[in-house]
């Protein structure tokens, strides 16, 4: 089987059985690169824009590449770095959750939040929609800072 035939087979399989990306740090890169200012985020194709998106080894997520790769959904991580423990981990996590919700709201024709398995199944079966599951990547949060303890 030649390269074209293998690629056609992979595309056919991914259309039938969508790939779910198990971890994506795009929200943290949005914080790093554009300081959560979504007006500066053009998620359609980040390769075309100015750096650091076009030069980043760590951020290769945009709508055109997700579609080209037949990605059926993603887990977007509300990541916070280790050094934030006991400092501002709660604040950073809430900011990450906020930016994820705002990115989904900015691209309603392409992205949907998924809060259940049913949402994921519905999302992958809708042409053009990518379900996004949100979650924290670790438990460095000092929740006493949220409750005044």
XYZ file of N, CA and C in Angstrom:
447
model
N 0.850 -1.174 0.000
C 0.000 0.000 0.000
C 0.898 1.241 0.000
N 0.622 2.164 -0.901
C 1.416 3.376 -1.016
C 1.023 4.425 0.015
N 1.771 5.508 0.035
C 1.545 6.584 1.003
C 0.152 7.186 0.857
N -0.277 7.469 -0.370
C -1.593 8.061 -0.584
C -2.693 7.127 -0.102
N -2.564 5.856 -0.388
C -3.584 4.888 0.052
C -3.628 4.802 1.586
N -2.462 4.819 2.215
C -2.429 4.781 3.688
C -3.070 6.039 4.274
N -2.762 7.192 3.696
C -3.339 8.447 4.165
C -4.854 8.449 3.983
N -5.325 7.956 2.853
C -6.773 7.861 2.624
C -7.433 6.941 3.642
N -6.780 5.838 3.972
C -7.307 4.907 4.961
C -7.375 5.556 6.341
N -6.326 6.273 6.715
C -6.304 6.961 8.016
C -7.435 7.990 8.074
N -7.607 8.770 7.024
C -8.682 9.770 6.993
C -10.046 9.104 7.146
N -10.232 8.004 6.455
C -11.508 7.283 6.545
C -11.747 6.785 7.975
N -10.706 6.210 8.585
C -10.831 5.727 9.968
C -11.136 6.852 10.943
N -10.455 7.989 10.785
C -10.666 9.108 11.704
C -12.035 9.753 11.525
N -12.598 9.667 10.344
C -13.966 10.153 10.154
C -14.963 9.235 10.855
N -14.674 7.934 10.859
C -15.555 6.960 11.497
C -15.370 6.922 13.009
N -14.135 7.030 13.461
C -13.779 6.931 14.877
C -12.926 8.140 15.252
N -13.553 9.254 15.624
C -12.807 10.493 15.853
C -11.758 10.369 16.958
N -10.648 11.028 16.731
C -9.554 11.093 17.685
C -9.861 12.168 18.730
N -9.706 11.829 20.007
C -9.849 12.799 21.085
C -8.450 13.067 21.641
N -8.003 14.307 21.529
C -6.699 14.724 22.045
C -6.807 14.796 23.564
N -5.984 14.027 24.264
C -6.108 13.883 25.713
C -5.524 14.995 26.546
N -4.824 15.958 25.963
C -4.256 17.045 26.766
C -3.765 18.144 25.837
N -4.192 19.377 26.090
C -3.765 20.493 25.272
C -3.551 21.705 26.159
N -2.375 22.312 26.064
C -2.020 23.477 26.871
C -2.254 24.798 26.146
N -3.108 24.823 25.140
C -3.364 26.063 24.425
C -3.759 27.203 25.371
N -4.607 26.972 26.377
C -4.961 28.091 27.266
C -3.743 28.720 27.959
N -2.772 27.917 28.367
C -1.577 28.486 29.004
C -0.765 29.287 27.995
N -0.696 28.788 26.747
C 0.020 29.528 25.711
C -0.683 30.837 25.381
N -1.997 30.858 25.450
C -2.733 32.113 25.253
C -2.331 33.106 26.349
N -2.178 32.622 27.565
C -1.729 33.485 28.665
C -0.306 33.984 28.394
N 0.584 33.066 28.029
C 1.989 33.419 27.795
C 2.159 34.375 26.619
N 1.484 34.103 25.531
C 1.742 34.833 24.294
C 0.940 36.125 24.158
N -0.325 36.130 24.580
C -1.169 37.324 24.381
C -1.823 37.798 25.678
N -1.358 37.284 26.810
C -1.809 37.732 28.136
C -3.341 37.676 28.271
N -3.922 36.607 27.719
C -5.367 36.339 27.760
C -6.198 37.384 27.019
N -5.572 38.186 26.183
C -6.300 39.194 25.387
C -6.724 38.540 24.080
N -7.958 38.098 24.052
C -8.425 37.299 22.918
C -8.570 38.090 21.631
N -8.614 39.400 21.699
C -8.662 40.192 20.468
C -7.403 39.953 19.639
N -6.319 39.572 20.303
C -5.050 39.314 19.615
C -4.914 37.857 19.173
N -5.923 37.038 19.444
C -5.881 35.618 19.109
C -6.686 35.362 17.842
N -6.021 34.851 16.826
C -6.680 34.465 15.579
C -6.506 32.957 15.437
N -7.426 32.214 16.017
C -7.283 30.767 16.141
C -7.489 30.012 14.834
N -7.928 30.702 13.795
C -8.154 30.003 12.525
C -6.859 29.374 12.013
N -5.776 30.145 12.005
C -4.490 29.598 11.556
C -3.372 30.423 12.175
N -2.816 29.939 13.264
C -1.786 30.673 13.996
C -0.435 30.681 13.286
N -0.256 29.820 12.299
C 1.020 29.798 11.566
C 1.212 31.048 10.730
N 0.111 31.685 10.340
C 0.178 32.842 9.455
C 0.497 34.134 10.195
N 0.250 34.163 11.486
C 0.426 35.388 12.249
C 1.850 35.622 12.670
N 2.035 36.700 13.415
C 3.371 37.016 13.920
C 3.763 36.048 15.031
N 5.050 36.066 15.374
C 5.496 35.258 16.497
C 4.841 35.756 17.764
N 4.845 34.982 18.787
C 5.555 33.720 18.907
C 4.793 32.510 18.366
N 3.520 32.676 17.981
C 2.734 31.525 17.520
C 3.413 30.794 16.381
N 3.873 31.536 15.404
C 4.426 30.910 14.205
C 5.771 30.238 14.468
N 6.424 30.569 15.600
C 7.729 29.978 15.905
C 7.687 28.974 17.059
N 6.561 28.854 17.707
C 6.485 28.056 18.924
C 6.527 26.557 18.652
N 7.365 25.847 19.409
C 7.369 24.384 19.367
C 6.261 23.835 20.254
N 5.723 24.668 21.135
C 4.790 24.200 22.164
C 3.343 24.504 21.847
N 3.084 25.263 20.833
C 1.698 25.580 20.516
C 1.452 25.356 19.038
N 0.917 24.205 18.731
C 0.640 23.852 17.345
C -0.846 23.604 17.147
N -1.651 24.278 17.968
C -3.098 24.100 17.900
C -3.744 25.318 17.267
N -4.440 25.110 16.190
C -5.338 26.108 15.625
C -6.428 25.348 14.868
N -7.467 26.063 14.487
C -8.623 25.394 13.892
C -8.281 24.687 12.589
N -7.449 25.293 11.763
C -7.136 24.658 10.479
C -6.387 23.339 10.682
N -5.448 23.290 11.628
C -4.710 22.038 11.867
C -5.572 21.000 12.579
N -6.485 21.442 13.440
C -7.390 20.483 14.084
C -8.280 19.809 13.038
N -8.805 20.608 12.111
C -9.635 20.032 11.045
C -8.806 19.122 10.142
N -7.629 19.577 9.749
C -6.783 18.778 8.849
C -6.382 17.456 9.485
N -6.221 17.447 10.810
C -5.828 16.231 11.516
C -7.007 15.390 11.965
N -8.230 15.791 11.588
C -9.444 15.061 11.937
C -9.580 14.859 13.446
N -9.174 15.872 14.223
C -9.328 15.793 15.675
C -10.804 15.953 15.994
N -11.342 15.009 16.748
C -12.764 15.020 17.067
C -13.093 15.745 18.356
N -12.111 16.018 19.194
C -12.324 16.725 20.447
C -11.013 16.846 21.194
N -11.008 17.680 22.229
C -9.789 17.891 23.004
C -10.115 18.098 24.479
N -9.144 17.746 25.309
C -9.153 18.095 26.726
C -8.256 19.311 26.858
N -8.840 20.466 27.174
C -8.054 21.681 27.358
C -7.713 21.810 28.823
N -6.439 21.847 29.103
C -5.958 21.867 30.478
C -5.954 23.283 31.045
N -6.515 23.428 32.240
C -6.385 24.666 33.009
C -5.111 24.506 33.837
N -3.994 24.636 33.165
C -2.676 24.364 33.728
C -2.199 25.525 34.606
N -1.539 25.182 35.687
C -0.803 26.163 36.488
C 0.558 25.557 36.816
N 1.618 26.362 36.801
C 2.951 25.826 37.058
C 3.156 25.451 38.524
N 4.091 24.547 38.760
C 4.391 24.065 40.119
C 4.691 25.198 41.081
N 5.426 26.182 40.617
C 5.840 27.253 41.523
C 4.686 28.132 41.994
N 3.498 27.939 41.456
C 2.348 28.721 41.905
C 1.701 28.149 43.174
N 2.103 26.940 43.555
C 1.535 26.328 44.754
C 1.779 27.230 45.964
N 0.756 27.403 46.772
C 0.767 28.247 47.974
C 0.915 29.732 47.662
N 0.898 30.095 46.386
C 1.001 31.504 46.014
C -0.294 31.953 45.339
N -0.395 31.678 44.058
C -1.541 32.152 43.295
C -2.157 31.066 42.409
N -2.054 29.817 42.816
C -2.561 28.712 41.996
C -4.065 28.809 41.762
N -4.817 29.218 42.775
C -6.271 29.335 42.609
C -6.589 30.424 41.592
N -5.958 31.568 41.735
C -6.189 32.669 40.791
C -5.839 32.249 39.370
N -4.676 31.630 39.192
C -4.262 31.202 37.854
C -5.222 30.178 37.267
N -5.691 29.249 38.103
C -6.641 28.241 37.617
C -7.934 28.897 37.166
N -8.438 29.825 37.956
C -9.679 30.516 37.584
C -9.489 31.334 36.306
N -8.321 31.950 36.151
C -8.033 32.675 34.911
C -8.002 31.720 33.723
N -7.437 30.531 33.908
C -7.379 29.547 32.835
C -8.782 29.067 32.455
N -9.613 28.806 33.451
C -10.997 28.401 33.184
C -11.719 29.513 32.416
N -11.508 30.750 32.845
C -12.143 31.890 32.183
C -11.706 31.999 30.725
N -10.409 31.884 30.456
C -9.949 32.045 29.075
C -10.453 30.894 28.199
N -10.548 29.697 28.746
C -11.098 28.581 27.976
C -12.541 28.869 27.589
N -13.319 29.334 28.532
C -14.727 29.652 28.232
C -14.834 30.778 27.209
N -13.949 31.767 27.315
C -14.001 32.890 26.364
C -13.553 32.478 24.963
N -12.578 31.583 24.851
C -12.159 31.096 23.527
C -13.306 30.324 22.876
N -13.949 29.468 23.644
C -15.092 28.713 23.106
C -16.187 29.678 22.654
N -16.451 30.735 23.451
C -17.470 31.721 23.088
C -17.067 32.530 21.852
N -15.777 32.748 21.666
C -15.299 33.518 20.506
C -15.451 32.743 19.200
N -15.434 31.415 19.283
C -15.504 30.573 18.088
C -16.685 29.610 18.158
N -17.918 30.138 18.284
C -19.078 29.247 18.459
C -19.380 28.379 17.246
N -18.909 28.769 16.088
C -19.154 27.958 14.888
C -18.243 26.736 14.843
N -17.207 26.716 15.693
C -16.218 25.644 15.631
C -16.017 24.899 16.943
N -16.261 25.562 18.073
C -15.951 24.972 19.374
C -17.195 24.880 20.242
N -17.255 23.828 21.035
C -18.334 23.646 22.003
C -17.744 23.095 23.285
N -18.244 23.580 24.405
C -17.841 23.014 25.693
C -18.540 21.675 25.868
N -17.827 20.712 26.399
C -18.403 19.397 26.671
C -18.270 19.137 28.165
N -19.405 18.944 28.826
C -19.386 18.695 30.266
C -19.821 17.281 30.619
N -20.075 16.479 29.591
C -20.486 15.097 29.830
C -20.071 14.240 28.636
N -20.126 12.944 28.813
C -19.833 12.021 27.713
C -20.815 12.233 26.568
N -22.078 12.493 26.901
C -23.071 12.748 25.851
C -22.710 13.978 25.032
N -22.209 15.031 25.704
C -21.787 16.235 24.979
C -20.668 15.920 24.004
N -19.739 15.073 24.409
C -18.630 14.703 23.530
C -19.165 13.950 22.323
N -20.045 12.986 22.556
C -20.600 12.214 21.444
C -21.385 13.100 20.496
N -22.168 14.032 21.035
C -22.919 14.957 20.183
C -21.961 15.832 19.388
N -20.927 16.332 20.058
C -19.977 17.242 19.409
C -19.219 16.597 18.279
N -18.735 15.377 18.478
C -17.949 14.745 17.415
C -18.823 14.340 16.247
N -20.126 14.262 16.466
C -21.020 13.897 15.378
C -21.577 15.105 14.639
N -21.283 16.322 15.119
C -21.702 17.530 14.423
C -20.571 17.975 13.511
N -20.863 18.132 12.270
C -19.838 18.537 11.307
C -19.291 19.912 11.677
N -17.980 19.997 11.800
C -17.338 21.276 12.044
C -17.171 21.667 13.501
N -17.725 20.910 14.443
C -17.610 21.262 15.853
C -16.589 20.385 16.547
N -15.814 20.993 17.422
C -14.840 20.270 18.233
C -15.252 20.410 19.694
N -15.672 19.340 20.334
C -16.004 19.460 21.754
C -14.750 19.685 22.577
N -14.844 20.561 23.572
C -13.717 20.877 24.442
C -14.087 20.513 25.870
N -13.305 19.632 26.451
C -13.479 19.255 27.850
C -12.439 20.025 28.638
N -12.859 20.641 29.708
C -11.984 21.478 30.516
C -11.657 20.766 31.808
N -10.429 20.891 32.262
C -10.065 20.311 33.547
C -8.735 20.847 34.024
N -8.498 20.725 35.321
C -7.201 21.123 35.847
C -6.232 19.967 35.672
N -4.950 20.283 35.577
C -3.963 19.244 35.322
C -3.376 18.674 36.600
N -3.563 19.339 37.704
C -2.998 18.845 38.957
C -3.748 19.473 40.119
N -3.366 19.105 41.300
C -4.073 19.603 42.480
C -3.142 20.426 43.363
N -2.548 21.455 42.814
C -1.674 22.334 43.591
C -2.460 23.449 44.258
N -3.746 23.406 44.186
C -4.541 24.508 44.657
C -4.651 24.508 46.173
N -4.380 25.648 46.752
C -4.572 25.839 48.178
C -5.973 26.422 48.342
N -6.960 25.543 48.481
C -8.345 25.999 48.487
C -8.680 26.821 49.721
N -7.852 26.796 50.752
C -8.140 27.629 51.916
C -8.108 29.093 51.546
N -7.364 29.467 50.514
C -7.340 30.863 50.105
C -8.677 31.281 49.499
N -9.464 30.309 49.026
C -10.767 30.624 48.456
C -11.826 30.776 49.538
N -11.635 30.160 50.664
C -12.655 30.179 51.713
C -12.208 30.980 52.928
N -11.134 31.716 52.793
C -10.686 32.586 53.861
C -10.037 31.870 55.020
N -9.428 30.689 54.755
C -8.867 29.914 55.860
C -7.464 30.062 56.057
